CSV table of C-alpha atoms and ligand atoms in Angstrom, one decimal:
chain,number,residue,atom,x,y,z
A,8,UNK,CA,-4.7,17.8,13.0
A,9,UNK,CA,-5.1,15.3,15.9
A,10,UNK,CA,-8.3,17.0,16.9
A,11,UNK,CA,-9.6,16.8,13.3
A,12,UNK,CA,-9.1,13.1,13.1
A,13,UNK,CA,-10.7,12.6,16.6
A,14,UNK,CA,-13.7,14.5,15.3
A,15,UNK,CA,-13.8,12.3,12.2
A,16,UNK,CA,-13.5,9.2,14.2
A,17,UNK,CA,-16.4,10.4,16.4
A,18,UNK,CA,-18.5,11.2,13.4
A,19,UNK,CA,-18.0,7.6,12.0
A,20,UNK,CA,-18.8,6.2,15.5
A,21,UNK,CA,-22.1,8.1,15.5
A,22,UNK,CA,-22.8,6.7,12.1
A,23,UNK,CA,-23.1,10.2,10.8
A,24,UNK,CA,-20.6,9.8,8.1
A,25,UNK,CA,-22.1,9.7,4.6
A,26,UNK,CA,-21.7,6.5,2.7
A,27,UNK,CA,-21.7,8.4,-0.6
A,28,UNK,CA,-20.6,12.0,-1.4
A,29,UNK,CA,-21.4,13.5,-4.7
A,30,UNK,CA,-19.6,16.8,-5.8
A,31,UNK,CA,-20.0,19.5,-8.4
A,32,UNK,CA,-16.5,20.9,-8.8
A,33,UNK,CA,-17.2,24.4,-9.8
A,34,UNK,CA,-15.0,27.5,-9.8
A,35,UNK,CA,-12.0,26.4,-11.8
A,36,UNK,CA,-12.3,29.2,-14.3
A,37,UNK,CA,-12.8,31.9,-11.7
A,38,UNK,CA,-9.8,30.5,-9.7
A,39,UNK,CA,-7.6,31.0,-12.8
A,40,UNK,CA,-9.0,34.4,-13.7
A,41,UNK,CA,-8.2,35.8,-10.2
A,42,UNK,CA,-4.7,34.9,-10.8
A,43,UNK,CA,-4.7,36.2,-14.4
A,44,UNK,CA,-4.1,32.7,-15.7
A,45,UNK,CA,-5.9,31.0,-18.6
A,46,UNK,CA,-9.0,29.0,-17.5
A,47,UNK,CA,-7.2,25.8,-18.3
A,48,UNK,CA,-4.7,26.5,-15.4
A,49,UNK,CA,-7.8,26.3,-13.1
A,50,UNK,CA,-8.8,22.9,-14.5
A,51,UNK,CA,-5.3,21.6,-14.1
A,52,UNK,CA,-5.2,22.8,-10.5
A,53,UNK,CA,-8.7,21.2,-10.0
A,54,UNK,CA,-7.1,17.8,-10.7
A,55,UNK,CA,-5.0,18.4,-7.6
A,56,UNK,CA,-8.1,19.0,-5.6
A,57,UNK,CA,-9.6,15.8,-7.0
A,58,UNK,CA,-6.5,13.9,-5.7
A,59,UNK,CA,-6.9,15.4,-2.3
A,60,UNK,CA,-10.6,14.8,-1.9
A,61,UNK,CA,-10.2,11.1,-3.1
A,62,UNK,CA,-7.5,10.5,-0.4
A,63,UNK,CA,-9.6,12.4,2.2
A,64,UNK,CA,-12.7,10.2,1.4
A,65,UNK,CA,-10.7,7.1,1.5
A,66,UNK,CA,-9.0,7.8,4.8
A,67,UNK,CA,-12.3,8.5,6.4
A,68,UNK,CA,-13.9,5.4,5.1
A,69,UNK,CA,-16.5,7.0,2.8
A,70,UNK,CA,-17.4,4.2,0.4
A,71,UNK,CA,-18.3,6.1,-2.7
A,72,UNK,CA,-17.4,9.5,-4.2
A,73,UNK,CA,-18.9,10.7,-7.4
A,74,UNK,CA,-17.5,13.7,-9.3
A,75,UNK,CA,-19.1,15.7,-12.1
A,76,UNK,CA,-16.1,16.0,-14.5
A,77,UNK,CA,-18.0,17.0,-17.7
A,78,UNK,CA,-21.7,17.6,-18.1
A,79,UNK,CA,-23.7,16.9,-21.2
A,80,UNK,CA,-24.0,20.7,-21.4
A,81,UNK,CA,-20.3,21.4,-21.2
A,82,UNK,CA,-19.9,20.8,-24.9
A,83,UNK,CA,-21.3,24.3,-25.4
A,84,UNK,CA,-17.9,25.8,-24.1
A,85,UNK,CA,-15.5,27.2,-26.5
A,86,UNK,CA,-14.1,24.4,-28.5
A,87,UNK,CA,-10.6,25.2,-27.4
A,88,UNK,CA,-11.5,24.7,-23.7
A,89,UNK,CA,-13.3,21.4,-24.5
A,90,UNK,CA,-10.3,20.2,-26.4
A,91,UNK,CA,-8.0,21.0,-23.5
A,92,UNK,CA,-10.4,19.4,-21.0
A,93,UNK,CA,-10.4,16.2,-23.1
A,94,UNK,CA,-6.6,16.3,-23.2
A,95,UNK,CA,-6.5,16.7,-19.5
A,96,UNK,CA,-8.8,13.7,-18.9
A,97,UNK,CA,-6.6,11.5,-21.1
A,98,UNK,CA,-3.5,12.8,-19.4
A,99,UNK,CA,-5.0,12.3,-15.9
A,100,UNK,CA,-6.2,8.7,-16.6
A,101,UNK,CA,-2.9,7.7,-18.1
A,102,UNK,CA,-1.1,9.2,-15.0
A,103,UNK,CA,-3.4,8.3,-12.1
A,104,UNK,CA,-5.0,4.9,-12.7
A,105,UNK,CA,-2.1,2.9,-11.5
A,106,UNK,CA,-1.9,4.9,-8.4
A,107,UNK,CA,-5.6,4.6,-7.7
A,108,UNK,CA,-5.4,1.0,-8.3
A,109,UNK,CA,-2.6,0.6,-5.9
A,110,UNK,CA,-4.6,2.5,-3.3
A,111,UNK,CA,-7.6,0.1,-3.6
A,112,UNK,CA,-9.9,2.5,-5.6
A,113,UNK,CA,-12.4,1.2,-8.0
A,114,UNK,CA,-13.2,3.5,-10.9
A,115,UNK,CA,-16.5,3.8,-12.6
A,116,UNK,CA,-17.6,6.2,-15.4
A,117,UNK,CA,-21.2,7.3,-15.9
A,118,UNK,CA,-22.6,9.1,-18.9
A,119,UNK,CA,-22.7,8.7,-22.6
A,120,UNK,CA,-19.1,7.9,-23.4
A,121,UNK,CA,-19.8,7.2,-27.1
A,122,UNK,CA,-19.4,11.0,-27.7
A,123,UNK,CA,-15.7,10.9,-26.7
A,124,UNK,CA,-12.8,9.9,-28.9
A,125,UNK,CA,-11.8,6.2,-29.1
A,126,UNK,CA,-8.6,6.7,-27.1
A,127,UNK,CA,-10.5,8.2,-24.2
A,128,UNK,CA,-13.2,5.5,-24.3
A,129,UNK,CA,-10.6,2.8,-24.2
A,130,UNK,CA,-8.8,4.4,-21.3
A,131,UNK,CA,-12.1,4.5,-19.4
A,132,UNK,CA,-12.9,0.8,-20.2
A,133,UNK,CA,-9.3,-0.2,-19.2
A,134,UNK,CA,-9.5,1.7,-15.9
A,135,UNK,CA,-12.8,0.2,-15.0
A,136,UNK,CA,-11.5,-3.3,-15.9
A,137,UNK,CA,-8.3,-3.0,-14.0
A,138,UNK,CA,-9.8,-1.6,-10.8
A,139,UNK,CA,-13.0,-3.6,-10.8
A,140,UNK,CA,-12.1,-5.8,-7.8
A,141,UNK,CA,-11.0,-2.9,-5.6
A,142,UNK,CA,-13.1,-2.3,-2.4
A,143,UNK,CA,-11.6,0.6,-0.4
A,144,UNK,CA,-13.3,3.4,-2.4
A,145,UNK,CA,-15.6,3.5,-5.4
A,146,UNK,CA,-14.8,6.7,-7.5
A,147,UNK,CA,-17.5,7.5,-9.9
A,148,UNK,CA,-16.7,10.0,-12.6
A,149,UNK,CA,-19.7,11.6,-14.4
A,150,UNK,CA,-18.5,12.4,-17.9
A,151,UNK,CA,-20.9,13.5,-20.6
A,152,UNK,CA,-23.4,12.9,-17.9
A,153,UNK,CA,-26.8,14.5,-17.4
A,154,UNK,CA,-29.5,13.5,-14.9
A,155,UNK,CA,-32.3,13.8,-17.6
A,156,UNK,CA,-30.2,11.5,-19.9
A,157,UNK,CA,-29.9,9.1,-17.1
A,158,UNK,CA,-33.6,9.0,-16.6
A,159,UNK,CA,-34.3,8.8,-20.3
A,160,UNK,CA,-32.0,5.9,-20.8
A,161,UNK,CA,-33.6,4.1,-17.9
A,162,UNK,CA,-37.1,4.7,-19.4
A,163,UNK,CA,-35.8,3.5,-22.8
A,164,UNK,CA,-34.5,0.3,-21.3
A,165,UNK,CA,-37.8,-0.4,-19.6
A,166,UNK,CA,-39.7,0.3,-22.9
A,167,UNK,CA,-37.4,-2.2,-24.6
A,168,UNK,CA,-38.3,-4.8,-22.0
A,169,UNK,CA,-42.0,-4.1,-22.4
A,170,UNK,CA,-41.6,-4.4,-26.3
A,171,UNK,CA,-39.7,-7.7,-25.7
A,172,UNK,CA,-42.7,-9.0,-23.7
A,173,UNK,CA,-40.6,-9.4,-20.4
A,174,UNK,CA,-42.5,-6.8,-18.6
A,175,UNK,CA,-46.0,-5.2,-18.6
A,176,UNK,CA,-46.3,-1.3,-18.6
A,177,UNK,CA,-48.2,-1.7,-15.2
A,178,UNK,CA,-45.3,-3.4,-13.7
A,179,UNK,CA,-43.2,-0.2,-13.9
A,180,UNK,CA,-42.8,1.6,-10.7
A,181,UNK,CA,-40.2,3.9,-9.0
A,182,UNK,CA,-38.2,0.8,-7.8
A,183,UNK,CA,-37.9,-0.7,-11.3
A,184,UNK,CA,-37.0,2.6,-12.9
A,185,UNK,CA,-34.3,3.2,-10.2
A,186,UNK,CA,-32.8,-0.1,-11.1
A,187,UNK,CA,-32.2,1.0,-14.6
A,188,UNK,CA,-30.4,4.3,-13.7
A,189,UNK,CA,-26.7,4.7,-13.5
A,190,UNK,CA,-25.0,3.5,-10.3
A,191,UNK,CA,-28.2,1.7,-9.1
A,192,UNK,CA,-25.9,-0.9,-7.4
A,193,UNK,CA,-24.4,1.9,-5.2
A,194,UNK,CA,-26.1,3.7,-2.2
A,195,UNK,CA,-27.8,6.9,-3.1
A,196,UNK,CA,-25.7,10.0,-2.3
A,197,UNK,CA,-26.1,11.1,1.3
A,198,UNK,CA,-24.3,14.3,0.8
A,199,UNK,CA,-24.1,16.6,-2.2
A,200,UNK,CA,-21.4,19.3,-2.3
A,201,UNK,CA,-21.2,22.1,-4.8
A,202,UNK,CA,-18.3,24.6,-4.8
A,203,UNK,CA,-18.0,27.9,-6.4
A,204,UNK,CA,-20.9,29.7,-4.8
A,205,UNK,CA,-23.8,28.7,-7.2
A,206,UNK,CA,-26.8,27.0,-5.6
A,207,UNK,CA,-28.0,24.7,-8.3
A,208,UNK,CA,-28.1,21.0,-9.1
A,209,UNK,CA,-27.4,21.6,-12.8
A,210,UNK,CA,-28.7,18.3,-14.1
A,211,UNK,CA,-26.6,16.1,-11.8
A,212,UNK,CA,-27.8,12.8,-10.6
A,213,UNK,CA,-31.5,14.1,-10.5
A,214,UNK,CA,-33.1,10.7,-9.7
A,215,UNK,CA,-30.4,9.8,-7.0
A,216,UNK,CA,-30.5,13.2,-5.1
A,217,UNK,CA,-34.1,12.9,-4.0
A,218,UNK,CA,-33.1,12.6,-0.3
A,219,UNK,CA,-29.6,13.9,-0.5
A,220,UNK,CA,-28.5,16.5,2.0
A,221,UNK,CA,-27.4,19.6,0.0
A,222,UNK,CA,-24.2,21.6,1.0
A,223,UNK,CA,-23.0,24.7,-1.0
A,224,UNK,CA,-19.7,26.5,-0.4
A,225,UNK,CA,-18.2,29.7,-2.0
A,226,UNK,CA,-14.8,28.0,-2.0
A,227,UNK,CA,-13.6,27.5,-5.6
A,228,UNK,CA,-12.9,24.0,-6.5
A,229,UNK,CA,-9.0,24.2,-6.7
A,230,UNK,CA,-9.1,25.5,-3.1
A,231,UNK,CA,-11.1,22.6,-1.8
A,232,UNK,CA,-9.2,20.7,0.6
A,233,UNK,CA,-9.4,18.2,3.6
A,234,UNK,CA,-10.5,21.0,6.0
A,235,UNK,CA,-13.2,22.1,3.5
A,236,UNK,CA,-14.5,18.4,3.3
A,237,UNK,CA,-14.4,18.2,7.1
A,238,UNK,CA,-16.6,21.4,7.2
A,239,UNK,CA,-19.1,19.8,4.9
A,240,UNK,CA,-19.1,16.5,6.9
A,241,UNK,CA,-19.6,18.4,10.1
A,242,UNK,CA,-22.6,20.2,8.6
A,243,UNK,CA,-24.0,16.9,7.3
A,244,UNK,CA,-23.6,15.2,10.8
A,245,UNK,CA,-25.6,18.0,12.4
A,246,UNK,CA,-28.7,17.4,10.1
A,247,UNK,CA,-31.5,15.3,11.0
A,248,UNK,CA,-32.6,13.1,8.0
A,249,UNK,CA,-36.3,12.4,8.2
A,250,UNK,CA,-37.2,10.7,4.9
A,251,UNK,CA,-40.7,12.0,5.3
A,252,UNK,CA,-41.1,10.9,8.9
A,253,UNK,CA,-41.5,13.4,11.8
A,254,UNK,CA,-38.6,14.6,13.8
A,255,UNK,CA,-40.0,12.8,16.9
A,256,UNK,CA,-40.2,9.5,15.0
A,257,UNK,CA,-36.6,9.9,14.0
A,258,UNK,CA,-35.5,10.7,17.5
A,259,UNK,CA,-37.4,7.7,18.9
A,260,UNK,CA,-35.7,5.4,16.2
A,261,UNK,CA,-32.3,6.8,17.2
A,262,UNK,CA,-32.9,6.1,20.9
A,263,UNK,CA,-34.1,2.5,20.2
B,275,LIG,C1,-16.3,23.6,-13.5
B,275,LIG,O1,-15.5,24.9,-13.3
B,275,LIG,C2,-15.3,22.5,-13.8
B,275,LIG,C3,-15.4,21.7,-14.9
B,275,LIG,C4,-16.5,21.8,-15.9
B,275,LIG,C5,-14.4,20.7,-15.2
B,275,LIG,C6,-14.0,19.9,-14.0
B,275,LIG,C7,-12.7,19.1,-14.3
B,275,LIG,C8,-11.7,18.9,-13.4
B,275,LIG,C9,-11.8,19.4,-12.0
B,275,LIG,C10,-10.5,18.3,-13.8
B,275,LIG,C11,-10.4,16.8,-14.2
B,275,LIG,C12,-11.2,15.9,-13.4
B,275,LIG,C13,-11.0,14.6,-13.4
B,275,LIG,C14,-11.9,13.7,-12.6
B,275,LIG,C15,-10.1,13.9,-14.3
B,275,LIG,P1,-15.8,26.1,-14.3
B,275,LIG,O2,-14.9,26.0,-15.4
B,275,LIG,O3,-17.2,26.1,-14.7
B,275,LIG,O4,-15.4,27.3,-13.3
B,275,LIG,P2,-16.1,28.8,-13.4
B,275,LIG,O5,-17.5,28.6,-13.0
B,275,LIG,O6,-15.2,29.5,-12.4
B,275,LIG,O7,-15.9,29.3,-14.8
């Protein structure tokens, strides 16, 4: 334990700690199946892993954590599972927001929330309002989110500005498009983690992940804990991020 915290300190000291971690929490269903439990039991256990990883990120000084709670494709699941997931979101928000607020966590939701029922929408709005001034950790929950949707809504907003005469088509570049995507005000993810053994991005933060380090683990989400996060952080700390430059340039820069 002491050794782990020393390692984390030294990662931070070397500036090798990600500022933003984005996670696809996969494997809840399989976790439940292995125990002959209904899939929903896996999602319920997944909430405990969410709590653990929020605390672990906060205690390490990671500024932003983004979690994929429900993709725009997840509506295709059996209606019973979708309904239970919605109930779980409502229940979790009702139960956790006060505690998150006390712990200095700012909550943000990204995705098309108009598809959710009004009760869930209003819980999301209230949670964002209540925690807006917190600064310890920004917890972004992607709900009814898709990376293609994000880019399409960014393009639509720019097109509206062109129609309104505020902008010319020739003014549109990557920088302007980026400004219209979700979480443009936050640093882009440095580290992406996907649990559950699949090695896919699955329409998550497509724009924002352009230079993100990818980390995949076979662990199922309900089993993800502090030690598993530490493994991912250690892998991240050992990587050289070049952003298009050569390794020699990066090393020179680090020495300077
Ligand atoms: C993927 O596992 C998980 C989901 C689609 C839901 C994630 C939801 C939670 C962890 C709980 C709530 C979270 C918050 C932030 C309130 P899967 O069902 O695809 O697992 P499988 O691949 O084993 O079937």
